[in-house]
Each structure stands twice: as structure tokens, then as C-alpha cells.
Amino acid sequence: MFRVLSKNLPTILNNSNKLNNIKGTLVLCNNYSTSGSNNTTVAEPHIVERVVGVAAPNKRATPPKVPKRRPDKIRSVYYPEYEGIPRVAAKGFFRITSRGFDYYFLDVRSVENFQKESIVGAVNHPVEKLEESCKDLDKNTLVVVYGEKERGWPQACAGALILQKKGFKNVLALESSIPELVEKGFFYNSEVDSYVQ
């Protein structure tokens, strides 16, 4: 049943044979007239020859492919053992540090690599000794783990996995290299000043 409402009096269009025959198509009430004396509305159904549920063709052209946002980013290799470890890029890490959050910044590379170059504020805890060296850390504080730059960041993820198993609640693996961190505004220590432009 179709109901057309006027100000005071609803007028009901009953099911007619014509309307019963067109149940599979879309009905629009385009033509209508109103009379002011008795407030009645007359609607004439207009049949559109489209089946309900079928969309009209899209007139817009398909947009061109969007280029990747970070083409120089090292794409992750799938390591099933590191699947549940959240990761952060240099930009996200910079946001964390600039907002004043408490965090530990652990560099899990070897002692030799850490002495060659490191980010100011990072503390060296090699992966091999991480289980013993993390005993004194607060388990409720955010921990950002940095490792060697390799595809998939396995060293940082391995360190983050060890910390998660030890009961640390907020652990992030940093997917960034030292030059990328320096570019974002971090200071670094290095034997050779190689990142000055």
C-alpha cells in the first residue's frame, strides 16, 4: 500500500492491478497535484524500467593508481613468529617523543655497532643479554626496540618478543634506520660524522 501524506488528511492509494503487475520494477511518484480547498493530494505512479537492486552504470572514470606513500620504505618480510608485535616508523616514534610520553628506547644491536653509531637517549641491551638486562625496567612503561636495518626488522622484533614474554605490556619494534631518525630530528652519536648535509 502506498501512502501519500498531506497536511491534515492522509490519502491512501490502494493496491491496484497496475501496481500489482509492476512489483519487480521501481515506482516513482513524479507527477502530483494538490488542491487547497479540501487538502487532498493525487499522485500518479511513474514506472521506471529498471529492476530493483540493479545499480546504474558508474559514469565516472576509474581513478589512476595512487603511488605508494613511502616508496623507500623497507617492506616487511613475513615472519610468523613476529606477527603479534606492533611496529612504529620514524614519524610515529617522533610523535611519541614529542608528546612527552615516558618510554624506554632500547638498542638491541651488538655493542660494537652501538659504539660506532647510536641515537642519543638509546640504551644498549644486546638481544643475547636482553633477558638478564631487562629485569630492572618497569613493565608498564612503553618500550621502543631498535635493531639492525634488515628486511622485516628481525632483530628489533626478536628483542620485542623477548620483552613481551617477560611480561612487558607496551612494546613497539622501531622500523627505521639511524639516517631516517636523524632526518626526523633525533640527535646521534657517531665515530664518523656521516649524516651531516
Coordinates of C-alpha atoms in Angstrom, one line a residue:
M1 CA 0.0 0.0 0.0
F2 CA 1.4 3.5 -0.9
R3 CA 0.6 6.4 1.5
V4 CA 0.7 10.0 0.4
L5 CA 0.5 12.5 3.2
S6 CA -0.9 15.9 3.1
K7 CA -1.2 18.5 5.9
N8 CA -4.3 17.2 7.5
L9 CA -5.7 14.2 5.7
P10 CA -3.7 11.1 4.6
T11 CA -4.8 9.8 1.2
I12 CA -4.1 6.2 0.6
L13 CA -3.6 4.7 -2.8
N14 CA -4.9 1.2 -2.7
N15 CA -3.1 -1.7 -4.5
S16 CA -4.4 -1.7 -8.0
N17 CA -4.0 -4.2 -10.7
K18 CA -1.5 -1.9 -12.4
L19 CA 0.7 -1.7 -9.2
N20 CA 0.5 -5.4 -8.6
N21 CA 1.8 -6.0 -12.2
I22 CA 4.9 -3.8 -11.6
K23 CA 6.1 -5.2 -8.3
G24 CA 9.5 -6.1 -9.8
T25 CA 10.2 -2.5 -11.0
L26 CA 10.8 0.8 -9.3
V27 CA 7.8 3.1 -8.9
L28 CA 8.3 6.9 -8.6
C29 CA 5.6 9.4 -8.0
N30 CA 6.8 12.3 -10.1
N31 CA 3.5 13.9 -11.2
Y32 CA 1.3 15.2 -8.4
S33 CA -1.2 17.9 -7.8
T34 CA -2.7 19.4 -4.6
S35 CA -5.9 21.2 -4.1
G36 CA -6.1 23.9 -1.4
S37 CA -9.8 23.6 -0.6
N38 CA -10.0 20.1 0.8
N39 CA -6.3 19.3 1.2
T40 CA -6.2 16.2 -1.0
T41 CA -3.1 15.0 -2.9
V42 CA -3.3 13.0 -6.0
A43 CA -0.2 11.1 -7.1
E44 CA 0.3 9.3 -10.4
P45 CA 2.8 6.5 -10.3
H46 CA 5.5 6.7 -12.9
I47 CA 7.2 3.4 -13.9
V48 CA 11.0 3.3 -14.3
E49 CA 12.1 0.4 -16.4
R50 CA 14.8 -0.8 -14.0
V51 CA 14.8 -3.9 -11.8
V52 CA 15.1 -3.0 -8.1
G53 CA 18.6 -3.9 -6.8
V54 CA 20.5 -3.3 -10.0
A55 CA 22.7 -0.3 -9.9
A56 CA 23.0 2.2 -12.7
P57 CA 26.4 2.2 -14.5
N58 CA 29.0 4.4 -13.0
K59 CA 29.7 7.4 -15.2
R60 CA 33.0 8.4 -13.5
A61 CA 36.2 7.0 -14.9
T62 CA 38.3 4.8 -12.6
P63 CA 40.9 7.0 -10.8
P64 CA 44.5 6.3 -11.7
K65 CA 46.6 4.1 -9.3
V66 CA 47.8 6.1 -6.3
P67 CA 51.6 5.8 -5.9
K68 CA 52.9 4.2 -2.7
R69 CA 53.2 6.7 0.1
R70 CA 56.7 5.6 1.2
P71 CA 58.4 4.1 -1.8
D72 CA 61.8 3.9 0.0
K73 CA 60.3 2.0 3.0
I74 CA 61.8 -1.5 3.5
R75 CA 58.8 -3.8 3.0
S76 CA 58.4 -6.3 5.7
V77 CA 59.2 -10.0 5.2
Y78 CA 56.6 -12.3 6.7
Y79 CA 57.9 -13.8 10.0
P80 CA 55.1 -15.8 11.6
E81 CA 56.8 -15.7 15.0
Y82 CA 56.8 -11.9 15.0
E83 CA 53.2 -11.5 13.8
G84 CA 51.8 -10.1 17.1
I85 CA 54.4 -7.4 17.6
P86 CA 53.3 -3.8 16.9
R87 CA 55.7 -1.7 14.9
V88 CA 56.3 2.0 14.5
A89 CA 58.0 4.1 11.9
A90 CA 60.3 7.1 12.5
K91 CA 57.4 9.6 12.1
G92 CA 55.3 7.7 14.8
F93 CA 58.3 7.5 17.1
F94 CA 58.9 11.2 16.7
R95 CA 55.3 11.8 17.8
I96 CA 55.7 9.6 20.8
T97 CA 58.8 11.5 21.9
S98 CA 57.4 15.0 21.2
R99 CA 54.3 14.4 23.2
G100 CA 56.2 13.7 26.4
F101 CA 55.3 10.1 27.0
D102 CA 57.6 8.1 29.3
Y103 CA 59.4 5.4 27.4
Y104 CA 62.5 3.2 27.2
F105 CA 64.5 3.3 24.0
L106 CA 66.4 0.1 23.7
D107 CA 69.0 -0.5 21.1
V108 CA 69.4 -4.3 20.8
R109 CA 72.3 -4.3 18.3
S110 CA 75.7 -5.6 19.2
V111 CA 78.0 -3.4 21.5
E112 CA 80.4 -2.7 18.6
N113 CA 77.6 -1.4 16.3
F114 CA 76.2 0.6 19.1
Q115 CA 79.6 2.3 19.8
K116 CA 80.0 3.1 16.1
E117 CA 76.7 5.0 15.9
S118 CA 73.6 5.3 18.0
I119 CA 70.7 7.7 18.7
V120 CA 71.1 9.9 21.7
G121 CA 69.0 8.5 24.6
A122 CA 69.1 4.9 23.4
V123 CA 70.4 2.3 25.9
N124 CA 72.3 -0.7 24.5
H125 CA 70.8 -4.1 25.5
P126 CA 72.1 -6.7 23.0
V127 CA 69.5 -9.3 22.1
E128 CA 71.7 -12.1 23.6
K129 CA 71.7 -10.5 27.0
L130 CA 68.3 -8.8 26.9
E131 CA 66.6 -11.3 29.3
E132 CA 69.0 -10.6 32.1
S133 CA 69.4 -6.8 31.5
C134 CA 65.7 -6.0 31.4
K135 CA 65.0 -7.2 35.0
D136 CA 65.2 -3.6 36.4
L137 CA 62.9 -2.0 33.9
D138 CA 59.3 -1.1 34.7
K139 CA 56.9 -3.4 32.8
N140 CA 54.1 -0.9 32.5
T141 CA 56.3 1.7 30.6
L142 CA 56.3 1.9 26.8
V143 CA 59.4 0.2 25.4
V144 CA 60.6 1.0 21.8
V145 CA 63.1 -1.5 20.5
Y146 CA 65.6 -0.6 17.7
G147 CA 67.7 -3.2 15.8
E148 CA 69.8 -3.5 12.7
K149 CA 68.3 -2.3 9.4
E150 CA 67.2 -5.5 7.6
R151 CA 64.1 -6.5 5.7
G152 CA 61.4 -7.3 8.2
W153 CA 63.5 -5.9 11.1
P154 CA 64.0 -9.3 12.7
Q155 CA 66.5 -8.2 15.3
A156 CA 64.1 -5.5 16.7
C157 CA 61.2 -7.9 16.6
A158 CA 63.2 -10.6 18.4
G159 CA 64.0 -8.2 21.2
A160 CA 60.4 -7.1 21.4
L161 CA 59.3 -10.7 21.5
I162 CA 61.6 -11.4 24.4
L163 CA 60.2 -8.4 26.3
Q164 CA 56.6 -9.5 25.7
K165 CA 57.4 -12.9 27.0
K166 CA 58.9 -11.3 30.1
G167 CA 55.7 -9.5 30.8
F168 CA 56.2 -6.1 29.3
K169 CA 52.8 -4.7 28.2
N170 CA 53.7 -1.9 25.7
V171 CA 56.4 -3.0 23.4
L172 CA 57.0 -1.5 19.9
A173 CA 59.5 -2.5 17.3
L174 CA 61.0 0.5 15.5
E175 CA 61.1 0.1 11.7
S176 CA 63.6 2.8 11.0
S177 CA 67.3 3.4 10.4
I178 CA 69.5 5.9 12.0
P179 CA 69.6 8.2 9.0
E180 CA 65.8 8.3 8.9
L181 CA 65.7 9.1 12.6
V182 CA 68.2 11.9 12.2
E183 CA 66.1 13.3 9.3
K184 CA 63.1 13.4 11.7
G185 CA 65.1 15.4 14.2
F186 CA 66.8 13.0 16.5
F187 CA 70.4 13.5 17.6
Y188 CA 73.0 10.8 17.2
N189 CA 76.5 9.7 18.4
S190 CA 78.9 8.5 15.7
E191 CA 82.6 7.9 15.2
V192 CA 82.4 9.4 11.8
D193 CA 80.0 12.3 11.2
S194 CA 78.4 10.8 8.1
Y195 CA 74.8 12.2 8.3
V196 CA 75.7 15.9 8.1
Q197 CA 74.5 17.5 4.9

